[in-house]
Coordinates of C-alpha atoms in Angstrom, one line a residue:
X235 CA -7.5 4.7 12.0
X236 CA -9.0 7.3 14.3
X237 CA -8.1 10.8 14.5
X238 CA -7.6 12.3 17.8
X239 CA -9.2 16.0 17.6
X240 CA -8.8 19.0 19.3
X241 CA -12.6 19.9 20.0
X242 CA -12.0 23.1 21.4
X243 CA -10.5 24.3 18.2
X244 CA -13.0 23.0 16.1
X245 CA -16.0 24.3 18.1
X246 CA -14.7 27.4 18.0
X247 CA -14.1 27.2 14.1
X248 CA -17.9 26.2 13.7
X249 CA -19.1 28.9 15.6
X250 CA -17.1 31.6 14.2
X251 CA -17.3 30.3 10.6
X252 CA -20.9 30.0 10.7
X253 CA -22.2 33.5 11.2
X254 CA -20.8 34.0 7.9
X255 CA -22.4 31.3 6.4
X256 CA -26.1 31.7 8.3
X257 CA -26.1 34.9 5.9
X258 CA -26.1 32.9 2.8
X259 CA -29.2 32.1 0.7
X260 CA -29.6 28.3 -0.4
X261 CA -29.0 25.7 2.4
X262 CA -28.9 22.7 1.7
X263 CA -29.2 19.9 4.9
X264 CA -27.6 16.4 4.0
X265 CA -28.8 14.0 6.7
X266 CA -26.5 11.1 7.8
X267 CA -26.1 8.4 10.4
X268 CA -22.6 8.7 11.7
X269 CA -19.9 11.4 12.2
X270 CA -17.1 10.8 9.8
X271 CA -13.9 10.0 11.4
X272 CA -12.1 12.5 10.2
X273 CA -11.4 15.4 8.1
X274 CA -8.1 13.7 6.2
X275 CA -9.3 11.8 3.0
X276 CA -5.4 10.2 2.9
X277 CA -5.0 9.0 6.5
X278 CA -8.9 6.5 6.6
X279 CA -10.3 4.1 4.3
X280 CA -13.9 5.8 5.1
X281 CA -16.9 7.0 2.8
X282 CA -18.4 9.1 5.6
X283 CA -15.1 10.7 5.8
X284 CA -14.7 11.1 2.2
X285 CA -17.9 12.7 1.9
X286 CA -17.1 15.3 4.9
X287 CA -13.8 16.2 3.3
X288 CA -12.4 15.1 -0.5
X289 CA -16.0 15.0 -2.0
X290 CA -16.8 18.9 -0.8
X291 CA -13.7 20.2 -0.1
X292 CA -10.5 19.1 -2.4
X293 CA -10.1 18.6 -5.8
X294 CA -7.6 16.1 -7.4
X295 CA -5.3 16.2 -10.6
X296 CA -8.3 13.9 -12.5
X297 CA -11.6 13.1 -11.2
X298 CA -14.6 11.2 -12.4
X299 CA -17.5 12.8 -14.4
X300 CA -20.3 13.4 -12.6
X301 CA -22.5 10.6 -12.2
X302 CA -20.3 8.4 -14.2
X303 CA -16.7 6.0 -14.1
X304 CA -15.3 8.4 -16.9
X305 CA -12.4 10.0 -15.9
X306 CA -11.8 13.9 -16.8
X307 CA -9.6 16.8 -16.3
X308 CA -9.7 18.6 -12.8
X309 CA -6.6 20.2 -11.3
X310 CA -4.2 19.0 -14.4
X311 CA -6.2 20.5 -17.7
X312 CA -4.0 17.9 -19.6
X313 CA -1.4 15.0 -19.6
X314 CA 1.4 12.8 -21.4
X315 CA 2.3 9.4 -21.0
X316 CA 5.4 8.9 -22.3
X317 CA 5.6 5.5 -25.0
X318 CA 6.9 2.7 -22.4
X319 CA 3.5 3.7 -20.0
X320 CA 6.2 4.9 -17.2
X321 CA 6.4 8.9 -17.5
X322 CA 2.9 11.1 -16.8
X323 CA 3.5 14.8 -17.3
X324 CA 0.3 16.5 -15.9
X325 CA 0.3 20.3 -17.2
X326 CA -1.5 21.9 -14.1
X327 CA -4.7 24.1 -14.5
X328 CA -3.3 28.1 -14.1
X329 CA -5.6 30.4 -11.2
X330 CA -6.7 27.8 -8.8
X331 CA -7.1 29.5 -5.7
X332 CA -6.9 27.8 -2.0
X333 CA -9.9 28.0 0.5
X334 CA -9.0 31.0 3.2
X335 CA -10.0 30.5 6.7
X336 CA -8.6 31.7 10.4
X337 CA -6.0 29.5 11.3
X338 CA -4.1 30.0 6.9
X339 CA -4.3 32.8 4.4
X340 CA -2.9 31.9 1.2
X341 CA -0.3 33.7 -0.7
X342 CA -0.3 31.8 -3.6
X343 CA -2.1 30.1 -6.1
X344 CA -2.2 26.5 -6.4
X345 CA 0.8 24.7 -8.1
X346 CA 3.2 22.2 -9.0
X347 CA 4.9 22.1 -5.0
X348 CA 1.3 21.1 -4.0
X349 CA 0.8 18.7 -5.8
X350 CA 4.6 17.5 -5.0
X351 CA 3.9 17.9 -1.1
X352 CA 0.4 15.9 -1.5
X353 CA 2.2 12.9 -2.8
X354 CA 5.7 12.5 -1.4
X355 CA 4.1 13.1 2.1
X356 CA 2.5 9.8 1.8
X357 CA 5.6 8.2 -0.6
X358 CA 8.5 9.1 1.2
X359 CA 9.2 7.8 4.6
X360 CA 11.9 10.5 5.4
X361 CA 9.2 13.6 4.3
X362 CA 8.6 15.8 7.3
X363 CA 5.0 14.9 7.3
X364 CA 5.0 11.4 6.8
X365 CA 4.2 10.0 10.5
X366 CA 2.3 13.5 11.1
X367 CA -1.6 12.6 12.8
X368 CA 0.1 8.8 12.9
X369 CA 0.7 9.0 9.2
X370 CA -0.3 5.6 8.2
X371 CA -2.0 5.7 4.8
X372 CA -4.1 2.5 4.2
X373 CA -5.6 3.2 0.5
X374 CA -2.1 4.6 -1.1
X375 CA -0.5 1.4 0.0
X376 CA -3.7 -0.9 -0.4
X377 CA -3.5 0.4 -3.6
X378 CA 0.4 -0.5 -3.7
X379 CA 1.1 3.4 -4.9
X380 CA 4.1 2.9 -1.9
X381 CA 5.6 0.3 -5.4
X382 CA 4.1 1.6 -7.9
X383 CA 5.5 5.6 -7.4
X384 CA 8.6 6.2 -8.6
X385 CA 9.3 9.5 -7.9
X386 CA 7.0 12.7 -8.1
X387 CA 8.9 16.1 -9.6
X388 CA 8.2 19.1 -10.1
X389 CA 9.5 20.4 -13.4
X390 CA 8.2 23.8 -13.4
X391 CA 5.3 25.5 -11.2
X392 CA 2.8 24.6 -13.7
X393 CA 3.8 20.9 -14.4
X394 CA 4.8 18.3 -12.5
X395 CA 6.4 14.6 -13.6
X396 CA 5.0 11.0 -12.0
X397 CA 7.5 7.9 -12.7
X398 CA 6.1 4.5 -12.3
X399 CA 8.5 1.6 -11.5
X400 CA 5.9 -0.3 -13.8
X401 CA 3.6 0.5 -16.5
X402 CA -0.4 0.3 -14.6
X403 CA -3.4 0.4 -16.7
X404 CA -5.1 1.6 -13.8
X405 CA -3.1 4.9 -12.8
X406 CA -5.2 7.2 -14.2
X407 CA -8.4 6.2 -12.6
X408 CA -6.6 5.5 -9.4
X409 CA -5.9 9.3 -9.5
X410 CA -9.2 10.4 -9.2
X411 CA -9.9 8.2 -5.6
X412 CA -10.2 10.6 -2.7
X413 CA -6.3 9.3 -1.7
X414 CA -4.9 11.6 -4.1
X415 CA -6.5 14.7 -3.4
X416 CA -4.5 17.6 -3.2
X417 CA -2.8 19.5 0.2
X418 CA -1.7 23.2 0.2
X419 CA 2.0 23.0 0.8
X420 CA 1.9 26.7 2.0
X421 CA -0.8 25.8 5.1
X422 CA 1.7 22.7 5.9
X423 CA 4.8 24.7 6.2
X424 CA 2.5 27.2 8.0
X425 CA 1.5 24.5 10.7
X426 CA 4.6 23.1 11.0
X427 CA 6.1 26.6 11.4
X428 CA 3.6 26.9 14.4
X429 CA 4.4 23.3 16.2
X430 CA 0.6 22.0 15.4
X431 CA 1.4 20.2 11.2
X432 CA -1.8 18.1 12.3
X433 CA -3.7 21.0 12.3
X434 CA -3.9 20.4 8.2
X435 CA -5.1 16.9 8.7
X436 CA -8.0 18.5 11.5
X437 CA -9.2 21.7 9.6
X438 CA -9.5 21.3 5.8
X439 CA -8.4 23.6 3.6
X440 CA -8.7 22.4 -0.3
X441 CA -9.1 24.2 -3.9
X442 CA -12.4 22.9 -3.8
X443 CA -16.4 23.7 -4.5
X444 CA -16.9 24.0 -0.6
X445 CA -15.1 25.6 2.1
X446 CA -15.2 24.0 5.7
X447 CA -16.2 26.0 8.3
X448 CA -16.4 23.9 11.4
X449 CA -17.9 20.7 13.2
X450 CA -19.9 20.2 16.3
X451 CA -18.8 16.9 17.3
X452 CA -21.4 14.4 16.6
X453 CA -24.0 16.8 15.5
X454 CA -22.9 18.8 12.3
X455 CA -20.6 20.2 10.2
X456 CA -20.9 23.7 8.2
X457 CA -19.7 24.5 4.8
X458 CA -20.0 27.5 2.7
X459 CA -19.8 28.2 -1.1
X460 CA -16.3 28.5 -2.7
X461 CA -17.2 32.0 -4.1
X462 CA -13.6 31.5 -6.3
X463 CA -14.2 27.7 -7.4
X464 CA -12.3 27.2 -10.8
X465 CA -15.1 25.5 -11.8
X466 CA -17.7 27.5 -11.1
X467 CA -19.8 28.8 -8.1
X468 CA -22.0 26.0 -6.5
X469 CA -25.5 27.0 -6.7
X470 CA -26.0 26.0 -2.7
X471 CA -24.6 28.8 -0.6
X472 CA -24.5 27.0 2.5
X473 CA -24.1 23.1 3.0
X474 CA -24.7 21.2 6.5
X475 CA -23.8 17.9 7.3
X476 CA -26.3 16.5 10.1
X477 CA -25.5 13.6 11.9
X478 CA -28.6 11.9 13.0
X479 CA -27.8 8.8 14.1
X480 CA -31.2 6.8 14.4
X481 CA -33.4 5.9 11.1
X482 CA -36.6 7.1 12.0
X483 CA -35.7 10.4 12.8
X484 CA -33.9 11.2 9.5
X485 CA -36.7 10.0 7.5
X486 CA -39.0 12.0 9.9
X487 CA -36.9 15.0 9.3
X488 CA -36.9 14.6 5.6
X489 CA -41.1 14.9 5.4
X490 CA -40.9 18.2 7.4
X491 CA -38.2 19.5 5.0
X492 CA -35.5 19.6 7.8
X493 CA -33.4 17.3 5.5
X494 CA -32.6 17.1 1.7
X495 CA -30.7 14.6 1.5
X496 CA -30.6 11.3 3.6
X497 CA -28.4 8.3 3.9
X498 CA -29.5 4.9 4.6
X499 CA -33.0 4.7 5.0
X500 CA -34.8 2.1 6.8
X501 CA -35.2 -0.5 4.5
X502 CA -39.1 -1.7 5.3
X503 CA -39.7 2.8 5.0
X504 CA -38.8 2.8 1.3
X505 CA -41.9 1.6 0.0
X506 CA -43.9 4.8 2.3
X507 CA -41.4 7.0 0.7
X508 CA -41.8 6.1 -2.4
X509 CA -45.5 6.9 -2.6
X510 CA -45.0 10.0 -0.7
X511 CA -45.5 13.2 -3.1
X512 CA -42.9 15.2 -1.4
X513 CA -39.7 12.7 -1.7
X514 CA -38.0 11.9 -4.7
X515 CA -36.5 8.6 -4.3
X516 CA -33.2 7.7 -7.1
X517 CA -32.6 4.2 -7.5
X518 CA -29.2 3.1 -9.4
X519 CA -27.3 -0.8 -9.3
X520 CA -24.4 -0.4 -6.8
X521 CA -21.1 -0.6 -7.2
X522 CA -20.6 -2.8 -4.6
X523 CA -20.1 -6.2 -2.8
X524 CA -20.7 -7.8 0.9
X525 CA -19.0 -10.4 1.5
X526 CA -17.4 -12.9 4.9
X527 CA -13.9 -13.5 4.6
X528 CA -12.6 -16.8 5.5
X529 CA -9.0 -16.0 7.4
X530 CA -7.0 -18.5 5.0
X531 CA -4.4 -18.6 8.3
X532 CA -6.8 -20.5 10.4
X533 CA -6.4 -23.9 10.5
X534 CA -9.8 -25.0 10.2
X535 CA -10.5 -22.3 7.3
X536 CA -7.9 -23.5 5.4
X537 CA -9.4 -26.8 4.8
X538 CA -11.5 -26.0 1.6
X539 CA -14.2 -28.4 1.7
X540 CA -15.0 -26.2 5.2
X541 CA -15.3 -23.0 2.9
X542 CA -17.5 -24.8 0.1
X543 CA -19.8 -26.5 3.0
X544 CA -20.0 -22.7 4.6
X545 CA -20.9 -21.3 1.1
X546 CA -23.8 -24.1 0.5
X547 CA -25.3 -23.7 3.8
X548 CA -26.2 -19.7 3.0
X549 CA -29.3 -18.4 1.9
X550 CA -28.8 -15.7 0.2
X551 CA -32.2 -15.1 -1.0
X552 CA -33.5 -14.8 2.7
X553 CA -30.7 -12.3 3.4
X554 CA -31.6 -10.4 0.3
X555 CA -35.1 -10.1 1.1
X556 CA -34.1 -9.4 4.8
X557 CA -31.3 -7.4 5.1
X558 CA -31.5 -5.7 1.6
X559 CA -35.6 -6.1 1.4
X560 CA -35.1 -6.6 -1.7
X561 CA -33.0 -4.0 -3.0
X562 CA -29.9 -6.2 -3.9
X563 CA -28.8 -9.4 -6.1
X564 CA -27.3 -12.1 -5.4
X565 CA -23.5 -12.2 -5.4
X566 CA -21.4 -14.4 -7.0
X567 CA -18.6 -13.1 -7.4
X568 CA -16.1 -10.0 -5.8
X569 CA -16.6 -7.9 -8.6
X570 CA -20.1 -6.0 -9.0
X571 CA -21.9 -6.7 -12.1
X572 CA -21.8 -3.0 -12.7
X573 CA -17.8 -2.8 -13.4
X574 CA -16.5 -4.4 -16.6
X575 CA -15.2 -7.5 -16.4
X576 CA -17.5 -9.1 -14.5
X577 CA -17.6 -12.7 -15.6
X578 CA -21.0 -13.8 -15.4
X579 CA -20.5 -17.1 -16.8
X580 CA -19.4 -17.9 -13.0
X581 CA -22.2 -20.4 -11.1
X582 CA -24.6 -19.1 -8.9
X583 CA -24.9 -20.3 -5.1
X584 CA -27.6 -22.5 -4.0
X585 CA -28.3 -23.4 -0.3
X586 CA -27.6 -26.9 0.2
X587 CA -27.8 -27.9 3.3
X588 CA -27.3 -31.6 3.2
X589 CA -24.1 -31.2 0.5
X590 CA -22.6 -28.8 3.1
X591 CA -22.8 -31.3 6.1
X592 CA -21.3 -34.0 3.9
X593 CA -18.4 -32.0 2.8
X594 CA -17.9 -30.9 6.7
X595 CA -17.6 -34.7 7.1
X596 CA -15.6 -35.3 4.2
X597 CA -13.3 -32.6 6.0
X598 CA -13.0 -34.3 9.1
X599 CA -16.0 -32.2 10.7
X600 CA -19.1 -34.6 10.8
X601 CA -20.2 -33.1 14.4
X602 CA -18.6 -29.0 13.3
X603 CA -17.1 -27.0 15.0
X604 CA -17.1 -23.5 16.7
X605 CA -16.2 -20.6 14.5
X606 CA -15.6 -16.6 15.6
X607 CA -16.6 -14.4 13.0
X608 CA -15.6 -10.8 13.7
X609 CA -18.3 -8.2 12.9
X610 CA -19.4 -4.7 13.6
X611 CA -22.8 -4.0 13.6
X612 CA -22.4 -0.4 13.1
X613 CA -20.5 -0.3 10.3
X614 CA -23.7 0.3 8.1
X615 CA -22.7 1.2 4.7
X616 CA -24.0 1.0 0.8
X617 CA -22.8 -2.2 0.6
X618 CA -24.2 -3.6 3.7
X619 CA -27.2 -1.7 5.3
X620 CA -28.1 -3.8 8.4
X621 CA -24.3 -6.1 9.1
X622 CA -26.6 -7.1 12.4
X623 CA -29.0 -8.5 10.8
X624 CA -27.0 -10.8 8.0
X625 CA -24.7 -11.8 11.1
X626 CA -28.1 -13.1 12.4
X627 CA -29.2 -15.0 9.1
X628 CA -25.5 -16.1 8.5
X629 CA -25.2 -17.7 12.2
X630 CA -28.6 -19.6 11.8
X631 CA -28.0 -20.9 8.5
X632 CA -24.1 -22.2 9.6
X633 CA -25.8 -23.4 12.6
X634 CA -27.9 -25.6 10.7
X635 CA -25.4 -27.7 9.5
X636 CA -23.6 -28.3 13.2
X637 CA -21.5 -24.9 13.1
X638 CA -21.7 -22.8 16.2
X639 CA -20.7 -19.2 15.5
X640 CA -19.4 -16.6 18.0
X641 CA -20.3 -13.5 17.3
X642 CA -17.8 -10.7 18.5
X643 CA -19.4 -7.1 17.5
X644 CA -16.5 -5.0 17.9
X645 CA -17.1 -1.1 17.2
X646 CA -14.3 1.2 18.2
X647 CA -11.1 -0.7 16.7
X648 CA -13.0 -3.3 14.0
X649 CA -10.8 -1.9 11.3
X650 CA -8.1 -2.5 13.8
X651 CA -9.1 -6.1 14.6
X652 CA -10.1 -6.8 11.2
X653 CA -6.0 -6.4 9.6
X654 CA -4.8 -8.6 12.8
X655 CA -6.7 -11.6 11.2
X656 CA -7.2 -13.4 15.3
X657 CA -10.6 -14.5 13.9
X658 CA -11.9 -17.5 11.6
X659 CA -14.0 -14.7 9.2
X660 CA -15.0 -11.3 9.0
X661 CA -18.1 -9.8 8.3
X662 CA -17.6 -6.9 5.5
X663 CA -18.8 -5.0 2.2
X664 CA -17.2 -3.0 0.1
X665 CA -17.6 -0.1 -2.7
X666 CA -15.5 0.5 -5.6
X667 CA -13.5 3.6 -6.0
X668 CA -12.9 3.7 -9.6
X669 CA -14.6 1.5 -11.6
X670 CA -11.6 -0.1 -12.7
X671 CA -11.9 -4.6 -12.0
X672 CA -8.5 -3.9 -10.7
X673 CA -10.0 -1.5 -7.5
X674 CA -11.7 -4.9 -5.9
X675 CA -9.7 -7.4 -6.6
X676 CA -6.5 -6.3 -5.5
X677 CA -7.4 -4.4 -2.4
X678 CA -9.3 -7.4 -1.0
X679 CA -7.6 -10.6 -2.4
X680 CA -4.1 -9.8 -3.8
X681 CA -1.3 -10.9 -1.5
X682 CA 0.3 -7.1 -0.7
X683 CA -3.0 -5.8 0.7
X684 CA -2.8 -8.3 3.6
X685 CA -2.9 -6.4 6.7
X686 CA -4.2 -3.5 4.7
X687 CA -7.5 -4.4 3.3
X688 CA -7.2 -8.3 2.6
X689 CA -9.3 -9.3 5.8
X690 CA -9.4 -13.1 4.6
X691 CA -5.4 -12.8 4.0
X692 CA -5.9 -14.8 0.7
X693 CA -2.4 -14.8 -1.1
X694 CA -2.9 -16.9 -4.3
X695 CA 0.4 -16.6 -6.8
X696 CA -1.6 -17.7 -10.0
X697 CA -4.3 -15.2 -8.9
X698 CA -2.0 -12.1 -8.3
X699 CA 0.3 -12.9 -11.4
X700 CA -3.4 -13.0 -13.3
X701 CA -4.0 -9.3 -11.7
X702 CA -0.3 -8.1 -12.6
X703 CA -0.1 -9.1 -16.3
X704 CA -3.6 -7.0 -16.4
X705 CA -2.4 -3.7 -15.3
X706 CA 0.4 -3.4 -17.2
X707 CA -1.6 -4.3 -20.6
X708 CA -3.3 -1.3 -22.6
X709 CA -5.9 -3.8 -24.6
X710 CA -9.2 -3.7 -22.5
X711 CA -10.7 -6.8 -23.8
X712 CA -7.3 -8.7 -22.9
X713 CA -7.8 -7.7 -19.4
X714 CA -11.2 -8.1 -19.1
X715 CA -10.5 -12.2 -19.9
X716 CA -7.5 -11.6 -17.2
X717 CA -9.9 -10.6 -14.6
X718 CA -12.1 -13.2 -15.9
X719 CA -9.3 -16.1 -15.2
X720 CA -8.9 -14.1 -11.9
X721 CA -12.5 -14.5 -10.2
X722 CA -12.6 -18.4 -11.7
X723 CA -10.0 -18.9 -9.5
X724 CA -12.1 -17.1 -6.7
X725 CA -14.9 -19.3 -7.6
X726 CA -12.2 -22.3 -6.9
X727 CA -10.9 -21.3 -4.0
X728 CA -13.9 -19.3 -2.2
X729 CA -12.1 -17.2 0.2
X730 CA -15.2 -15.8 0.8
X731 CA -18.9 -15.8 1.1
X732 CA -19.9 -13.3 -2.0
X733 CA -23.0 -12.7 -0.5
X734 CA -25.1 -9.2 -2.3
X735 CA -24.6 -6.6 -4.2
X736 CA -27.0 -3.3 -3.0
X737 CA -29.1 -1.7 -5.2
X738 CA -28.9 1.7 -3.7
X739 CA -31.7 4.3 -2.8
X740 CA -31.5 7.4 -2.3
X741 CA -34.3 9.9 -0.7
X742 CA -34.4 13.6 -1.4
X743 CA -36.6 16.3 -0.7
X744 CA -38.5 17.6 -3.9
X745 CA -37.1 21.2 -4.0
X746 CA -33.4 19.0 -4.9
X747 CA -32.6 19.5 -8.6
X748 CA -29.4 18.2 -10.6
X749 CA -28.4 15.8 -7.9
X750 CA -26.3 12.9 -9.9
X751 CA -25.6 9.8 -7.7
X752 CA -21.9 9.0 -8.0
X753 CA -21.5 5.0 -9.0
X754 CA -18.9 4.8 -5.6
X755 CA -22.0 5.6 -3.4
X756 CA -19.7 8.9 -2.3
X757 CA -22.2 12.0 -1.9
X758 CA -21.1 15.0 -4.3
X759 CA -22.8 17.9 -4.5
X760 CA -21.3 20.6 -6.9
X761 CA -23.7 21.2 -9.4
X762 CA -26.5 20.4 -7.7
X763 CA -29.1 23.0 -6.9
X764 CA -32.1 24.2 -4.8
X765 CA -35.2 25.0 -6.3
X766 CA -38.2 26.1 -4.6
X767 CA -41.3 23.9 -5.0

């Protein structure tokens, strides 16, 4: 969704904030290509926005070891789960202090109402901020937290109690996503007091490592170091987010040591930057997946010898050397290699063009047809670098095999567009969130994300009955064979195009120390530090 912003306020912030933070020692400049659309990790499904707001600025109740899927404690220091898998007790970490900035001056620590006012906001329809800033929130209902959620309690300021309406394997690392970060109930009652509650959606204020200090529209946004953080001081006193939209420049900005840090590189530059003696380049396997979702509602989708003959017609090696240059494998399935339970005993894909154009005859096809395959070439993300490009290489393979393909590129409401399924497919990628099998599969193929994240609106009953017996099971190895079951039927039914799965790169300037990349592709930064070279 977008967030409608009041720029004056937020100039303003930035240029008051950041006299305070020009006085600050260690800067560090992370270079990006697009502004994030937002500063509310609950109300957008959105890594740029994540890494502008829940990665630097909130904390959660658990969150994932640095570098790594392993969930540990963060704002609750420990937890209980009661012996039916329905009750968590979360004993909340004492001293936690809230960021302070113009517009709210805390009074309190944090505590158990926070975390109480951070969830029911998004669970209850009747809370007071439910529908504030057009409260729809995509991820705790793609991630069916609207069913799973019980109730949320505080049982004393210290501890609060989550029911579940079902026992979920998954809860615990569904609680360290960027969904469930944490809101100061204090600033919200503040806000609302004052007739502006969006304001807490528009200027951040969190418990964590960074404190936001403003945003110039389109250009950058200013942090400064939490000088309280319960976990320590970062050593970066001063952190910048610059948006620089075109390629070239970034990279050009990162040999003159006007960036640190930058986000998708040109693919053909990596090989220059990897000989250069001044840029340290980190390559790790993504956790990841691009894919093009057949809508299962169109009629001529729904005819599965279409989807098989649209599968065989692809060469994905051509898109990995083109699109990816390299720096991906082919996909197979909608789970990444990299999460556990990935079944790999699944067949490859092979381009076949003359199988394809028989099967489009045995489907009552023989001269095609014409197809419109939604896309946004914009939308460049970890998962899919260059979505111009593969919509290129997908449109001349399918056009091989008599299939004319109209293209439509929509940018400002694609998201939008995407949930309303008036398309034949949908051009997409996607990174997991916490490294559970569970985090692909249900947000993009089980029946209650459709209209949410399900862009292909697959709804198979043996497939979601597969995904519910696995979340409610303890035994790791039995899910794994669950999920297992799960992507065979994918491989059945082919909903999609699997088409790669990134390896991803990132470029960093040398005097960059301690940087961990996080296996979600999200851009953390506490704990890493400045040295100079």
């Amino acid at each position: 969704m977008k967030l409608r912003t009041k720029f004056s306020i937020i100039t303003t912030t930035f240029m008051l904030a950041s006299g305070v933070a020009q006085a600050a020692g260690k800067t560090f400049f992370y270079c990006t290509d697009k502004a994030p659309k937002g500063f509310s990790p609950i109300l957008v499904i959105d890594g740029k926005t994540y890494n502008a707001s829940s990665q630097q600025v909130y904390n959660r109740l658990v969150e994932f070891k640095r570098g790594s899927t392993d969930i540990e404690p963060a704002l609750a220091e420990s937890w209980d789960i009661s012996n039916d898998g329905l009750t968590y007790t979360f004993h909340l970490r004492p001293n936690v202090k809230f960021h302070s900035s113009k517009q709210f001056k805390p009074t309190r620590n944090f505590n158990a109402d926070d975390v109480v006012f951070s969830f029911n906001r998004m669970l209850d329809e009747n809370h007071p901020f439910h529908n504030v800033s057009n409260g729809v929130y995509p991820y705790f209902k793609g991630m069916g937290f609207h069913k799973l959620l019980k109730s949320v309690k505080k049982l004393d300021d210290n501890t609060v109690e989550i029911k579940l309406t079902k026992p979920d394997a998954t809860f615990l690392a569904s609680l360290g996503m960027d969904f469930t970060s944490i809101h100061s109930a204090e600033y919200a009652d503040n806000m609302m007091k004052e007739g502006k509650p969006e304001t807490i959606d528009k200027l951040p204020i969190g418990t964590g490592p960074f404190v936001f200090a403003g945003y110039k529209k389109d250009q950058k946004i200013r942090y400064f170091a939490n000088k309280d953080y319960w976990n320590g001081k970062p050593d970066i006193d001063t952190l910048i987010i610059d948006i620089v939209p075109d390629a070239t420049t970034r990279y050009a900005k990162l040999i003159k040591s006007k960036c640190d840090m930058i986000e998708f590189p040109n693919q053909n530059d990596i090989p220059e930057m990897e000989k250069n003696p001044n840029i340290q380049m980190l390559r790790y396997k993504g956790m990841n997946v691009s894919y093009i979702a057949f809508n299962s509602e169109s009629p001529i989708m729904a005819n599965p010898k279409v989807r098989e003959a649209l599968n065989d017609a692809v060469d994905r090696k051509a898109i990995i050397d083109i699109v990816y240059n390299g720096f991906a494998v082919s996909a197979k399935n909608p789970l990444a290699p990299t999460v556990w339970g990935y079944n790999d005993d699944i067949k490859p894909y092979h381009q076949d063009i003359e199988k394809a154009k028989k099967l489009l005859a045995e489907a009552g096809y023989p001269n095609g047809f014409t197809m419109k395959v939604l896309m946004n070439d914009q939308k460049k993300g970890s998962s899919l670098p260059e979505p111009g490009k593969l919509a290129t290489l997908i449109k001349s393979d399918w056009e091989k095999i008599g299939v004319k393909v109209e293209l439509i590129n929509e940018v400002l409401d694609y998201r939008k567009r995407a949930r309303q399924g008036n398309f034949d497919a949908v051009i997409a990628g996607w990174s997991g969130d916490n490294g559970d099998p569970d985090n692909f599969l249900s947000p993009l193929l089980g029946c209650d994300s459709i209209g949410i994240s399900n862009y292909g609106r697959f709804c198979n009953k043996e497939f979601d009955d597969l995904l519910a017996q696995a979340k409610i099971s303890s035994d790791k190895a039995q899910r794994t064979e669950l999920y297992k079951k799960a992507q065979q039927i994918v491989r059945k039914e082919m909903p999609w195009v699997t088409v790669a799965h990134s390896t991803l790169v990132v470029p960093l300037s040398k005097r960059v120390a301690n940087y961990k990349s996080s296996p979600f592709g999200y851009v953390y930064l506490h704990g890493t530090k400045l040295e100079d070279k």
